[in-house]
């Protein structure tokens, strides 16, 4: 988090980064489907879920 970022901006930035990581993990999994690559996709999804949970807990839900 940058000092000038609000917590909401930091969460949005984390969310965008997690989405990029998920897209990368899914691409790798499509080309090389192994337990390890599937696990990486699940880890990325879990990270996104955690970020969304924090977003909702902070009262940003609409």
Short mmCIF file of C-alpha atoms in Angstrom, two decimals:
data_model
loop_
_atom_site.label_atom_id
_atom_site.label_comp_id
_atom_site.label_asym_id
_atom_site.label_seq_id
_atom_site.Cartn_x
_atom_site.Cartn_y
_atom_site.Cartn_z
CA UNK A 1 0.00 0.00 0.00
CA UNK A 2 1.29 3.42 -0.89
CA UNK A 3 1.10 6.07 1.81
CA UNK A 4 -1.24 8.11 -0.37
CA UNK A 5 -3.64 5.19 -0.94
CA UNK A 6 -6.79 4.85 1.09
CA UNK A 7 -7.59 1.36 2.42
CA UNK A 8 -10.25 1.05 -0.29
CA UNK A 9 -7.76 1.99 -3.00
CA UNK A 10 -5.27 -0.51 -1.61
CA UNK A 11 -7.88 -3.28 -1.65
CA UNK A 12 -8.86 -2.37 -5.22
CA UNK A 13 -5.20 -2.50 -6.23
CA UNK A 14 -4.77 -5.88 -4.51
CA UNK A 15 -7.91 -7.14 -6.25
CA UNK A 16 -6.63 -6.10 -9.68
CA UNK A 17 -3.28 -7.79 -9.02
CA UNK A 18 -5.00 -10.95 -7.81
CA UNK A 19 -7.15 -11.04 -10.96
CA UNK A 20 -4.03 -10.78 -13.13
CA UNK A 21 -2.41 -13.60 -11.15
CA UNK A 22 -5.55 -15.72 -11.58
CA UNK A 23 -5.59 -15.13 -15.34
CA UNK A 24 -1.92 -16.13 -15.53
CA UNK A 25 -2.50 -19.23 -13.40
CA UNK A 26 -5.48 -20.26 -15.54
CA UNK A 27 -3.43 -19.85 -18.72
CA UNK A 28 -0.69 -22.06 -17.30
CA UNK A 29 -3.28 -24.60 -16.19
CA UNK A 30 -4.82 -24.70 -19.68
CA UNK A 31 -1.44 -25.48 -21.23
CA UNK A 32 -0.22 -27.79 -18.46
CA UNK A 33 -3.04 -29.30 -16.39
CA UNK A 34 -1.42 -30.78 -13.30
CA UNK A 35 -2.38 -30.94 -9.63
CA UNK A 36 0.12 -28.15 -8.94
CA UNK A 37 -1.28 -25.81 -11.59
CA UNK A 38 -4.87 -26.50 -10.47
CA UNK A 39 -3.81 -25.81 -6.88
CA UNK A 40 -2.33 -22.46 -7.96
CA UNK A 41 -5.63 -21.50 -9.61
CA UNK A 42 -7.48 -22.38 -6.40
CA UNK A 43 -4.99 -20.33 -4.33
CA UNK A 44 -5.60 -17.33 -6.58
CA UNK A 45 -9.36 -17.74 -6.26
CA UNK A 46 -9.01 -18.00 -2.48
CA UNK A 47 -6.99 -14.77 -2.45
CA UNK A 48 -9.68 -13.00 -4.47
CA UNK A 49 -12.36 -14.31 -2.09
CA UNK A 50 -10.38 -13.01 0.89
CA UNK A 51 -9.98 -9.57 -0.68
CA UNK A 52 -13.71 -9.41 -1.46
CA UNK A 53 -14.52 -10.47 2.12
CA UNK A 54 -12.31 -7.64 3.43
CA UNK A 55 -13.99 -5.21 1.02
CA UNK A 56 -17.44 -6.22 2.26
CA UNK A 57 -16.37 -6.15 5.93
CA UNK A 58 -15.03 -2.63 5.45
CA UNK A 59 -18.48 -1.52 4.32
CA UNK A 60 -17.70 -1.05 0.65
CA UNK A 61 -20.42 -3.46 -0.53
CA UNK A 62 -23.17 -1.98 -2.65
#
